[in-house]
XYZ file of C-alpha atoms in Angstrom:
350
model
C 13.943 -10.937 -19.796
C 10.576 -12.271 -20.871
C 11.427 -15.706 -19.495
C 12.196 -14.165 -16.099
C 8.923 -12.210 -16.259
C 7.045 -15.466 -16.901
C 8.778 -17.003 -13.872
C 6.495 -14.836 -11.723
C 3.716 -17.322 -12.472
C 5.210 -19.566 -9.783
C 4.089 -16.975 -7.212
C 0.411 -17.911 -7.414
C -2.580 -17.157 -5.141
C -2.548 -20.697 -3.757
C -1.282 -20.988 -0.201
C -1.127 -17.263 0.484
C -1.520 -15.841 3.962
C -5.049 -14.952 5.036
C -4.598 -11.676 6.905
C -7.975 -12.041 8.603
C -6.614 -15.177 10.252
C -3.154 -13.740 10.935
C -4.700 -10.598 12.449
C -8.135 -11.662 13.776
C -8.642 -8.112 15.085
C -9.184 -6.986 11.487
C -12.766 -8.216 11.406
C -13.493 -5.595 14.067
C -11.146 -2.934 12.706
C -12.424 -3.241 9.112
C -16.060 -3.965 10.052
C -18.408 -2.496 7.467
C -15.730 -2.418 4.754
C -14.784 -4.868 2.032
C -11.516 -5.906 3.628
C -13.450 -7.557 6.460
C -14.862 -9.972 3.867
C -11.548 -11.103 2.437
C -7.936 -10.024 2.659
C -5.181 -12.318 1.408
C -1.485 -11.835 0.778
C -0.918 -10.697 -2.803
C 0.224 -13.049 -5.536
C 2.551 -11.927 -8.331
C 1.815 -9.494 -11.145
C 0.845 -12.471 -13.300
C -2.389 -12.895 -11.327
C -3.698 -9.347 -10.967
C -6.784 -9.878 -13.107
C -7.569 -13.189 -11.450
C -7.201 -11.634 -8.019
C -9.625 -8.778 -8.629
C -12.119 -11.033 -10.373
C -12.185 -13.444 -7.417
C -12.002 -11.059 -4.451
C -15.129 -10.882 -2.265
C -14.568 -7.130 -1.884
C -16.314 -6.200 -5.149
C -20.060 -6.015 -5.758
C -22.500 -4.699 -8.351
C -21.785 -1.108 -7.268
C -18.009 -1.374 -7.716
C -16.507 0.977 -10.285
C -13.700 0.490 -12.778
C -11.316 2.599 -10.689
C -10.619 -0.620 -8.744
C -8.903 -1.956 -11.869
C -6.236 0.765 -11.676
C -2.766 -0.787 -11.933
C -4.137 -4.299 -12.464
C -3.768 -4.321 -16.257
C -2.059 -2.113 -18.860
C -5.260 -2.207 -20.885
C -7.071 -0.138 -18.271
C -4.122 2.243 -18.006
C -4.310 2.769 -21.760
C -8.085 3.257 -21.503
C -7.687 5.973 -18.870
C -4.907 7.667 -20.813
C -7.156 7.674 -23.885
C -10.582 8.450 -22.388
C -9.599 10.490 -19.340
C -11.178 10.359 -15.883
C -14.513 9.176 -17.269
C -13.047 5.673 -17.543
C -12.723 5.420 -13.759
C -16.469 5.833 -13.228
C -17.529 3.054 -15.592
C -18.979 -0.154 -14.086
C -16.335 -2.562 -12.804
C -17.815 -5.726 -14.322
C -18.332 -4.111 -17.724
C -14.731 -2.933 -17.969
C -13.171 -6.036 -16.425
C -14.860 -8.162 -19.098
C -12.807 -6.269 -21.688
C -9.488 -6.902 -19.940
C -7.294 -9.913 -20.695
C -3.710 -8.948 -19.818
C -2.300 -8.738 -16.279
C 0.503 -6.340 -15.365
C 3.032 -6.543 -18.186
C 5.533 -4.626 -20.306
C 3.328 -1.589 -21.053
C 2.913 -0.704 -17.381
C 6.588 0.201 -17.095
C 7.779 0.636 -20.687
C 4.682 1.825 -22.541
C 5.415 0.850 -26.157
C 9.211 1.179 -26.084
C 11.101 -1.622 -24.300
C 14.247 0.513 -24.217
C 12.583 3.147 -22.032
C 11.275 3.149 -18.460
C 8.104 5.225 -18.219
C 5.547 6.312 -15.596
C 2.280 5.431 -17.339
C -0.049 6.286 -14.420
C -0.697 9.975 -15.017
C -2.186 10.661 -11.588
C 1.097 9.573 -10.003
C 3.160 11.663 -12.419
C 1.032 14.650 -11.390
C 1.540 13.869 -7.699
C 5.311 13.723 -8.175
C 5.421 17.025 -10.059
C 8.881 18.564 -10.342
C 10.142 16.224 -7.603
C 10.287 13.492 -10.239
C 13.792 14.748 -10.975
C 14.902 13.742 -7.466
C 13.992 10.035 -7.670
C 15.278 7.400 -10.119
C 12.679 6.727 -12.779
C 13.166 2.998 -12.123
C 11.742 3.635 -8.653
C 8.871 5.734 -9.961
C 7.711 3.000 -12.328
C 7.249 0.776 -9.267
C 5.947 3.630 -7.141
C 3.221 4.565 -9.619
C 1.292 1.528 -8.356
C 2.930 0.804 -5.006
C 1.607 3.911 -3.277
C -1.162 5.345 -1.120
C -4.170 6.518 -3.135
C -7.872 7.263 -2.862
C -10.812 7.623 -5.224
C -11.902 11.219 -5.755
C -15.443 11.507 -4.328
C -16.657 13.545 -7.309
C -14.868 12.180 -10.382
C -14.113 8.698 -8.953
C -10.611 9.096 -10.376
C -7.700 7.321 -8.723
C -5.760 10.095 -6.989
C -2.825 10.547 -4.613
C -3.240 12.534 -1.371
C -0.195 14.745 -1.868
C 1.891 16.774 -4.277
C 5.645 16.344 -3.996
C 7.938 14.222 -1.855
C 7.756 16.365 1.295
C 4.038 15.592 1.701
C 4.517 11.840 1.355
C 4.341 10.702 4.951
C 1.554 9.291 7.098
C 1.010 12.415 9.192
C 0.784 14.752 6.190
C -1.465 12.329 4.312
C -3.761 12.031 7.324
C -3.943 15.830 7.539
C -4.829 15.943 3.829
C -7.717 13.519 4.312
C -8.900 15.312 7.454
C -8.895 18.701 5.742
C -11.007 17.478 2.838
C -13.312 15.497 5.134
C -12.595 12.278 3.277
C -13.543 8.845 4.551
C -13.460 5.394 2.981
C -16.354 4.187 5.124
C -18.157 4.708 8.405
C -17.479 2.138 11.086
C -20.867 0.533 11.861
C -20.177 -0.032 15.562
C -18.695 3.357 16.477
C -19.784 5.725 13.698
C -16.155 6.781 13.139
C -15.256 8.052 9.636
C -12.549 5.533 8.753
C -9.635 5.437 6.336
C -8.093 2.399 4.648
C -4.414 2.767 3.813
C -3.386 1.042 0.607
C 0.247 0.004 0.074
C 2.489 3.046 0.644
C 5.824 1.492 -0.290
C 6.970 4.451 -2.397
C 6.096 7.014 0.268
C 7.795 4.929 2.957
C 11.038 4.748 0.987
C 11.196 8.068 -0.871
C 8.767 10.374 0.902
C 9.516 13.059 3.488
C 12.800 12.226 5.261
C 13.391 9.167 3.036
C 14.983 5.854 3.909
C 18.750 5.452 4.068
C 18.702 3.485 0.803
C 16.768 6.233 -0.962
C 19.242 8.841 0.245
C 22.027 6.789 -1.316
C 20.251 6.810 -4.679
C 19.064 3.213 -4.832
C 15.928 2.281 -6.745
C 13.448 -0.536 -6.141
C 14.969 -2.420 -9.084
C 18.398 -2.477 -7.451
C 17.037 -4.788 -4.746
C 14.171 -6.578 -6.462
C 15.408 -6.957 -10.072
C 18.970 -8.212 -9.839
C 21.166 -8.235 -12.956
C 21.427 -11.619 -14.679
C 24.139 -12.832 -17.046
C 23.653 -15.715 -19.476
C 24.224 -16.596 -23.125
C 21.965 -13.675 -24.085
C 24.101 -11.129 -22.255
C 23.413 -9.137 -19.090
C 19.948 -7.833 -18.258
C 17.665 -7.091 -15.311
C 15.714 -10.040 -14.020
C 11.974 -9.442 -14.209
C 11.221 -12.122 -11.649
C 10.302 -9.925 -8.700
C 11.473 -11.479 -5.445
C 12.622 -10.451 -1.999
C 16.312 -9.502 -2.068
C 16.781 -11.890 0.864
C 15.928 -14.713 -1.543
C 18.537 -13.633 -4.091
C 22.184 -14.466 -3.250
C 23.425 -12.001 -5.871
C 21.777 -9.144 -3.977
C 22.696 -10.268 -0.472
C 26.327 -10.592 -1.545
C 26.294 -6.963 -2.709
C 24.734 -5.884 0.585
C 27.528 -7.678 2.417
C 29.952 -4.847 1.733
C 28.036 -2.729 4.282
C 25.997 -5.298 6.221
C 27.724 -8.258 7.848
C 24.491 -10.281 8.017
C 21.856 -8.506 5.941
C 19.335 -11.361 6.173
C 19.597 -11.583 9.949
C 19.483 -7.813 10.323
C 16.383 -7.374 8.172
C 14.548 -10.302 9.721
C 15.284 -8.842 13.133
C 13.726 -5.539 12.062
C 10.719 -7.352 10.656
C 10.121 -9.348 13.823
C 10.199 -6.185 15.935
C 7.719 -4.454 13.643
C 5.321 -7.391 13.291
C 5.369 -7.988 17.053
C 4.347 -4.367 17.564
C 1.714 -4.624 14.827
C 0.063 -7.535 16.631
C 0.176 -5.810 20.019
C -1.232 -2.533 18.690
C -3.919 -4.332 16.660
C -5.153 -5.886 19.903
C -5.277 -2.431 21.499
C -7.136 -0.934 18.524
C -9.735 -3.691 18.745
C -10.090 -3.127 22.493
C -10.477 0.616 21.959
C -13.033 0.068 19.187
C -15.049 -2.270 21.385
C -14.941 0.189 24.307
C -16.004 3.091 22.103
C -18.862 1.050 20.653
C -20.044 0.246 24.179
C -19.873 3.868 25.362
C -20.856 5.863 22.279
C -24.504 6.357 23.237
C -23.517 7.822 26.605
C -20.937 10.316 25.274
C -21.798 13.919 24.465
C -21.348 15.028 20.864
C -17.951 16.696 21.344
C -16.458 13.790 23.268
C -17.844 11.264 20.791
C -16.353 13.164 17.843
C -12.982 13.276 19.601
C -13.108 9.557 20.380
C -14.065 8.735 16.798
C -11.194 10.815 15.435
C -8.785 8.950 17.704
C -10.028 5.643 16.289
C -9.609 6.982 12.744
C -6.084 8.288 13.366
C -4.748 5.370 15.413
C -5.953 2.808 12.917
C -4.589 4.753 9.938
C -1.103 5.013 11.452
C -1.178 1.279 12.208
C -2.588 0.357 8.806
C 0.006 2.502 7.036
C 2.739 0.250 8.447
C 0.959 -3.097 8.268
C -0.133 -2.822 4.620
C 3.216 -1.474 3.411
C 4.323 -5.088 2.992
C 7.968 -4.842 4.082
C 7.388 -5.111 7.861
C 9.867 -2.310 8.410
C 12.530 -3.436 5.939
C 11.987 -0.480 3.612
C 12.262 2.135 6.358
C 12.708 0.773 9.856
C 12.677 4.188 11.544
C 9.521 5.362 9.764
C 7.686 2.138 10.613
C 8.381 2.538 14.320
C 7.599 6.265 14.222
C 4.141 5.567 12.791
C 3.488 2.777 15.280
C 4.525 5.196 18.042
C 1.884 7.628 16.767
C -0.746 4.901 16.765
C 0.104 4.050 20.368
C 0.006 7.716 21.395
C -3.467 8.079 19.896
C -4.693 4.984 21.717
C -3.255 6.171 25.019
C -5.193 9.413 24.597
C -8.308 7.485 23.621
C -8.270 5.110 26.563
C -7.816 8.066 28.907
C -10.754 9.834 27.258
C -12.954 6.785 27.784
C -11.717 6.266 31.331
C -10.075 2.937 30.541
C -6.778 1.955 32.161
């Protein structure tokens, strides 16, 4: 197992997609926020500490909460010190960290057990933890939508329980508490940055078809391996489309699983590009008109920007391009388009 874990080192930061080049609209959409400075495709778990130490998104005001899920050492620090650890200076804490994501994140100190070590996620799951395989929760504890509490700076999830884990409910949560990640400098809109809501997309609200059948993340991304040491789960995390052992299993229900999934992904990414262009156009139009709008109309237009971009971002940053939940991806893109249609009408733009 350890040898397969070490194989993740082949998935390095070199040659990764630059999202600011793939989606040039992002420099407008994320203007005023760190992601406009640098946003690359993620490397493997082996490079988490390197990635956060090299990203241009941190500065001398960055707090240690940004290290959440990047190293088991910080997880252990939080579990020992409590929420105070989140508010410590980023650079000071990072200098104490030496281990990227590893065994402790999922097994704590017992390799025979699978454990949710991120306590904020365990709290967010509550009693619904009984409804989802723990193997999925160990992935979901980091692959989820989160925010930093404005008061304590603690990493927190914007929901309690599975039913509240969808984009619309999460957006309502943020709206009710008046939360924003930043203010857009060109429009004044209070903006939100979605993180990577893979768990919510698969297991939240209505759930994906795979979740309803009881599958966990490991079933697709950690295929069983047999060798002279016996049978065990591979810890080399790859797309199931790159693993013949997985695609063969899928073949009992899907005649051409690779073709089917890639077809879904093309549809979703094509829509992402088209809607990104519309969000940029709307943002530019709002920036041009904001000084001539009355307060009520400006607030409405700003909320439309906030909502449309969040629905879009929720799909784009989920990383599966629709593969995890094709219906949910399109539903959220539909909501983004509906917001933009309302916004263009409000601004008198055809």
